[in-house]
């Protein structure tokens, strides 16, 4: 956990945060004391979802903005969009995230075969983001495997680890702290080339949910406690 | 577990079974009642390792043979070789495994960077095996993530699931039963295209072992009990 005694927690923009995964993270991080901005392509949608989340929180803790404004106002951007919107969203915030950390939650699923691992042209969504944004942005890959259903219920325990990959160890630590703040456990899984495992696991988990007739399968790394 | 009341358990050839992973599986499966043959490139080496394993077991349960003879005598072949020997070993048993199940345990690690996921030309070792052997062989991918150190100690609990992938559901079930017989838990993870996750996880786990200063990290699928 970050040291909350000496400095305010950073501002986080959740781009595409009106979806289930982003909203769940927003709720948990706002509750943990982070300054959260929900980003959306449309101001109106950002505000509508923000109002719903603030009602759940019982306090006006979260703000809503268009994606570029949200990214500009934050020091950390978290990208939670369907893969079909990945490139366009990155284009819309490319300038705003320079010098910052971008945590990519995107999974390159290929509908309708969403339970089969599909590799995008750039190998992983996260590596595509890093290549597109350039070296001025520290891209971290995380949070692909946590059940959105469980995230959105702030009292539901998260029985799932967050595999964190990225080429900058300090940026990985930021994401590990954010996993802890969401009541999950962040695990340092090495360089961004390893993002392929977490992105691929989402397809596996979707298939396992179907095959085992459950809703919230997840993963745990064993042997490191 | 297979139904042991009505039929004898199948004969399993562990190709490259003189290594740590193969030997550990041999010990556990022999103890569970399977007829086990250790395969090696050299008859002498197969016999030497077989003698050591039988001594551990206290009974002469395991036989040693050259890889092609082992594959010919078995109904299931399990491939536990370093990736550098993958293609040559497949070539040596191509005819012998036709009509059978081949369980590929190979991980395409790229020394010296063994903690970074590396994709081979054919995407995964398992898919390369399937492409090379043809449709007459049912290739299943499994057992990449179980610690060899734990496997070789037959009384050590295995706190790790075995992600089983393959395009034939009945063949996947055979591997799931074999995971159970080794005191691990087999999880049906879908088609062979999903083998990329289990093969990639090995590099992640090697890195996690180093980073967290442990020896036997593993993975578990949560939420399916």
CSV table of N, CA, C and O in Angstrom, one decimal, chain B residues 79-140:
chain,number,residue,atom,x,y,z
B,79,UNK,N,5.5,-36.0,-23.6
B,79,UNK,CA,6.8,-35.5,-24.1
B,79,UNK,C,7.3,-34.4,-23.1
B,79,UNK,O,6.8,-33.3,-22.9
B,80,UNK,N,8.4,-34.8,-22.4
B,80,UNK,CA,9.0,-33.9,-21.4
B,80,UNK,C,10.5,-33.7,-21.8
B,80,UNK,O,11.4,-34.2,-21.1
B,81,UNK,N,10.7,-32.9,-22.8
B,81,UNK,CA,12.1,-32.6,-23.3
B,81,UNK,C,12.3,-31.1,-23.3
B,81,UNK,O,11.3,-30.3,-23.3
B,82,UNK,N,13.6,-30.6,-23.3
B,82,UNK,CA,13.8,-29.2,-23.5
B,82,UNK,C,13.4,-28.8,-24.9
B,82,UNK,O,13.4,-29.7,-25.8
B,83,UNK,N,13.0,-27.6,-25.1
B,83,UNK,CA,12.5,-27.2,-26.4
B,83,UNK,C,13.5,-27.4,-27.5
B,83,UNK,O,13.1,-27.8,-28.6
B,84,UNK,N,14.8,-27.4,-27.2
B,84,UNK,CA,15.8,-27.6,-28.2
B,84,UNK,C,15.7,-29.0,-28.8
B,84,UNK,O,16.2,-29.3,-29.9
B,85,UNK,N,15.2,-29.9,-28.0
B,85,UNK,CA,15.1,-31.3,-28.5
B,85,UNK,C,13.7,-31.7,-29.0
B,85,UNK,O,13.4,-32.9,-29.3
B,86,UNK,N,12.8,-30.7,-29.0
B,86,UNK,CA,11.3,-31.0,-29.3
B,86,UNK,C,11.1,-31.6,-30.6
B,86,UNK,O,10.6,-32.7,-30.8
B,87,UNK,N,11.6,-30.9,-31.7
B,87,UNK,CA,11.4,-31.4,-33.0
B,87,UNK,C,12.0,-32.7,-33.3
B,87,UNK,O,11.4,-33.6,-33.9
B,88,UNK,N,13.3,-32.9,-32.8
B,88,UNK,CA,14.0,-34.1,-33.1
B,88,UNK,C,13.3,-35.3,-32.4
B,88,UNK,O,13.2,-36.4,-33.0
B,89,UNK,N,12.8,-35.1,-31.2
B,89,UNK,CA,12.1,-36.2,-30.5
B,89,UNK,C,10.8,-36.5,-31.2
B,89,UNK,O,10.5,-37.7,-31.4
B,90,UNK,N,10.1,-35.5,-31.7
B,90,UNK,CA,8.8,-35.8,-32.4
B,90,UNK,C,9.1,-36.6,-33.7
B,90,UNK,O,8.4,-37.5,-34.0
B,91,UNK,N,10.2,-36.2,-34.4
B,91,UNK,CA,10.6,-36.9,-35.6
B,91,UNK,C,10.8,-38.4,-35.3
B,91,UNK,O,10.5,-39.3,-36.1
B,92,UNK,N,11.5,-38.6,-34.1
B,92,UNK,CA,11.9,-40.0,-33.8
B,92,UNK,C,10.7,-40.9,-33.4
B,92,UNK,O,10.8,-42.1,-33.4
B,93,UNK,N,9.5,-40.3,-33.1
B,93,UNK,CA,8.4,-41.1,-32.7
B,93,UNK,C,7.1,-40.9,-33.5
B,93,UNK,O,6.0,-41.4,-33.2
B,94,UNK,N,7.3,-40.1,-34.6
B,94,UNK,CA,6.1,-39.7,-35.4
B,94,UNK,C,5.2,-40.9,-35.8
B,94,UNK,O,4.0,-40.9,-35.7
B,95,UNK,N,5.8,-42.0,-36.3
B,95,UNK,CA,5.0,-43.1,-36.7
B,95,UNK,C,4.5,-43.9,-35.5
B,95,UNK,O,3.3,-44.4,-35.6
B,96,UNK,N,5.2,-44.0,-34.5
B,96,UNK,CA,4.8,-44.8,-33.3
B,96,UNK,C,3.6,-44.2,-32.5
B,96,UNK,O,3.0,-44.9,-31.8
B,97,UNK,N,3.4,-42.9,-32.7
B,97,UNK,CA,2.3,-42.3,-31.9
B,97,UNK,C,1.0,-42.1,-32.7
B,97,UNK,O,0.0,-41.6,-32.2
B,98,UNK,N,1.1,-42.5,-34.0
B,98,UNK,CA,-0.2,-42.3,-34.8
B,98,UNK,C,-1.3,-43.1,-34.1
B,98,UNK,O,-1.2,-44.2,-33.7
B,99,UNK,N,-2.5,-42.4,-34.1
B,99,UNK,CA,-3.7,-43.0,-33.5
B,99,UNK,C,-3.7,-42.9,-31.9
B,99,UNK,O,-4.7,-43.4,-31.3
B,100,UNK,N,-2.7,-42.3,-31.4
B,100,UNK,CA,-2.6,-42.2,-29.9
B,100,UNK,C,-2.7,-40.8,-29.4
B,100,UNK,O,-2.9,-39.9,-30.2
B,101,UNK,N,-2.6,-40.7,-28.1
B,101,UNK,CA,-2.6,-39.3,-27.5
B,101,UNK,C,-1.2,-38.9,-27.1
B,101,UNK,O,-0.4,-39.8,-26.6
B,102,UNK,N,-0.8,-37.7,-27.5
B,102,UNK,CA,0.5,-37.2,-27.1
B,102,UNK,C,0.3,-36.0,-26.2
B,102,UNK,O,-0.3,-35.0,-26.6
B,103,UNK,N,0.8,-36.1,-25.0
B,103,UNK,CA,0.7,-35.0,-24.0
B,103,UNK,C,2.0,-34.2,-24.1
B,103,UNK,O,3.0,-34.7,-23.7
B,104,UNK,N,1.9,-33.0,-24.5
B,104,UNK,CA,3.2,-32.2,-24.7
B,104,UNK,C,3.4,-31.3,-23.5
B,104,UNK,O,2.5,-30.5,-23.1
B,105,UNK,N,4.5,-31.5,-22.8
B,105,UNK,CA,4.8,-30.7,-21.6
B,105,UNK,C,5.9,-29.7,-21.9
B,105,UNK,O,6.3,-28.9,-21.1
B,106,UNK,N,6.3,-29.7,-23.1
B,106,UNK,CA,7.4,-28.8,-23.5
B,106,UNK,C,7.1,-27.3,-23.4
B,106,UNK,O,6.0,-26.9,-23.7
B,107,UNK,N,8.1,-26.6,-22.9
B,107,UNK,CA,7.9,-25.1,-22.8
B,107,UNK,C,9.0,-24.5,-23.7
B,107,UNK,O,10.2,-24.8,-23.6
B,108,UNK,N,8.6,-23.6,-24.6
B,108,UNK,CA,9.6,-23.0,-25.6
B,108,UNK,C,10.4,-21.8,-24.9
B,108,UNK,O,10.3,-20.7,-25.4
B,109,UNK,N,11.1,-22.2,-23.9
B,109,UNK,CA,12.0,-21.1,-23.2
B,109,UNK,C,13.1,-20.8,-24.1
B,109,UNK,O,13.6,-21.7,-24.9
B,110,UNK,N,13.6,-19.6,-24.0
B,110,UNK,CA,14.7,-19.1,-24.9
B,110,UNK,C,15.9,-18.7,-24.0
B,110,UNK,O,16.0,-17.5,-23.6
B,111,UNK,N,16.8,-19.7,-23.6
B,111,UNK,CA,17.9,-19.3,-22.7
B,111,UNK,C,18.7,-18.2,-23.4
B,111,UNK,O,18.9,-18.2,-24.6
B,112,UNK,N,19.3,-17.3,-22.6
B,112,UNK,CA,19.3,-17.3,-21.1
B,112,UNK,C,18.1,-16.5,-20.5
B,112,UNK,O,17.9,-16.5,-19.3
B,113,UNK,N,17.2,-16.0,-21.4
B,113,UNK,CA,16.1,-15.2,-20.9
B,113,UNK,C,14.9,-16.1,-20.5
B,113,UNK,O,13.8,-15.9,-21.1
B,114,UNK,N,15.1,-17.0,-19.6
B,114,UNK,CA,14.0,-18.0,-19.3
B,114,UNK,C,12.9,-17.4,-18.5
B,114,UNK,O,11.9,-18.1,-18.3
B,115,UNK,N,12.9,-16.2,-18.1
B,115,UNK,CA,11.8,-15.6,-17.3
B,115,UNK,C,11.0,-14.6,-18.2
B,115,UNK,O,10.2,-13.9,-17.7
B,116,UNK,N,11.3,-14.6,-19.5
B,116,UNK,CA,10.5,-13.8,-20.4
B,116,UNK,C,9.8,-14.7,-21.4
B,116,UNK,O,10.4,-15.7,-22.0
B,117,UNK,N,8.5,-14.5,-21.6
B,117,UNK,CA,7.7,-15.4,-22.6
B,117,UNK,C,8.3,-15.2,-24.0
B,117,UNK,O,8.4,-14.1,-24.5
B,118,UNK,N,8.6,-16.4,-24.6
B,118,UNK,CA,9.1,-16.4,-25.9
B,118,UNK,C,8.2,-17.3,-26.8
B,118,UNK,O,8.0,-18.4,-26.4
B,119,UNK,N,7.7,-16.8,-27.9
B,119,UNK,CA,6.8,-17.6,-28.7
B,119,UNK,C,7.6,-18.2,-29.9
B,119,UNK,O,8.4,-17.5,-30.6
B,120,UNK,N,7.5,-19.5,-30.1
B,120,UNK,CA,8.2,-20.2,-31.2
B,120,UNK,C,7.5,-19.8,-32.5
B,120,UNK,O,6.4,-19.3,-32.5
B,121,UNK,N,8.1,-20.2,-33.6
B,121,UNK,CA,7.5,-20.0,-34.9
B,121,UNK,C,6.1,-20.4,-35.0
B,121,UNK,O,5.2,-19.8,-35.6
B,122,UNK,N,5.8,-21.6,-34.5
B,122,UNK,CA,4.4,-22.2,-34.6
B,122,UNK,C,3.5,-21.7,-33.5
B,122,UNK,O,2.5,-22.3,-33.3
B,123,UNK,N,3.8,-20.6,-32.8
B,123,UNK,CA,3.0,-20.0,-31.7
B,123,UNK,C,3.2,-20.7,-30.4
B,123,UNK,O,3.4,-20.0,-29.4
B,124,UNK,N,3.0,-22.0,-30.4
B,124,UNK,CA,3.3,-22.8,-29.1
B,124,UNK,C,4.0,-24.1,-29.5
B,124,UNK,O,3.8,-24.6,-30.6
B,125,UNK,N,4.7,-24.7,-28.6
B,125,UNK,CA,5.3,-26.0,-28.8
B,125,UNK,C,4.2,-27.0,-29.1
B,125,UNK,O,4.4,-27.8,-30.0
B,126,UNK,N,3.1,-26.9,-28.4
B,126,UNK,CA,2.0,-27.9,-28.5
B,126,UNK,C,1.4,-27.8,-29.9
B,126,UNK,O,1.1,-28.8,-30.6
B,127,UNK,N,1.2,-26.6,-30.4
B,127,UNK,CA,0.6,-26.4,-31.8
B,127,UNK,C,1.6,-26.9,-32.8
B,127,UNK,O,1.3,-27.4,-33.9
B,128,UNK,N,2.9,-26.7,-32.6
B,128,UNK,CA,4.0,-27.2,-33.5
B,128,UNK,C,3.9,-28.7,-33.5
B,128,UNK,O,4.0,-29.3,-34.6
B,129,UNK,N,3.7,-29.3,-32.4
B,129,UNK,CA,3.6,-30.8,-32.3
B,129,UNK,C,2.4,-31.3,-33.1
B,129,UNK,O,2.5,-32.2,-33.9
B,130,UNK,N,1.3,-30.7,-32.9
B,130,UNK,CA,0.1,-31.1,-33.6
B,130,UNK,C,0.3,-30.9,-35.1
B,130,UNK,O,-0.1,-31.8,-35.9
B,131,UNK,N,0.8,-29.8,-35.5
B,131,UNK,CA,1.0,-29.6,-37.0
B,131,UNK,C,2.0,-30.6,-37.5
B,131,UNK,O,1.8,-31.1,-38.7
B,132,UNK,N,3.0,-31.0,-36.8
B,132,UNK,CA,4.0,-31.9,-37.3
B,132,UNK,C,3.5,-33.3,-37.3
B,132,UNK,O,3.8,-34.1,-38.3
B,133,UNK,N,2.8,-33.7,-36.3
B,133,UNK,CA,2.3,-35.1,-36.2
B,133,UNK,C,1.1,-35.4,-37.0
B,133,UNK,O,0.9,-36.5,-37.4
B,134,UNK,N,0.3,-34.4,-37.3
B,134,UNK,CA,-0.9,-34.5,-38.2
B,134,UNK,C,-2.1,-34.9,-37.3
B,134,UNK,O,-2.0,-35.1,-36.1
B,135,UNK,N,-3.2,-35.0,-38.0
B,135,UNK,CA,-4.5,-35.2,-37.4
B,135,UNK,C,-4.7,-36.6,-36.8
B,135,UNK,O,-5.6,-36.8,-36.0
B,136,UNK,N,-3.8,-37.5,-37.1
B,136,UNK,CA,-3.9,-38.8,-36.6
B,136,UNK,C,-3.5,-38.9,-35.1
B,136,UNK,O,-3.7,-39.9,-34.5
B,137,UNK,N,-2.9,-37.9,-34.6
B,137,UNK,CA,-2.5,-37.8,-33.2
B,137,UNK,C,-3.3,-36.8,-32.5
B,137,UNK,O,-3.4,-35.7,-32.9
B,138,UNK,N,-3.8,-37.1,-31.3
B,138,UNK,CA,-4.5,-36.2,-30.5
B,138,UNK,C,-3.5,-35.5,-29.5
B,138,UNK,O,-3.1,-36.1,-28.5
B,139,UNK,N,-3.1,-34.3,-29.8
B,139,UNK,CA,-2.1,-33.6,-29.0
B,139,UNK,C,-2.8,-32.9,-27.9
B,139,UNK,O,-3.8,-32.2,-28.1
B,140,UNK,N,-2.4,-33.0,-26.7
B,140,UNK,CA,-2.9,-32.3,-25.5
B,140,UNK,C,-1.7,-31.6,-24.9
B,140,UNK,O,-0.6,-32.1,-24.9
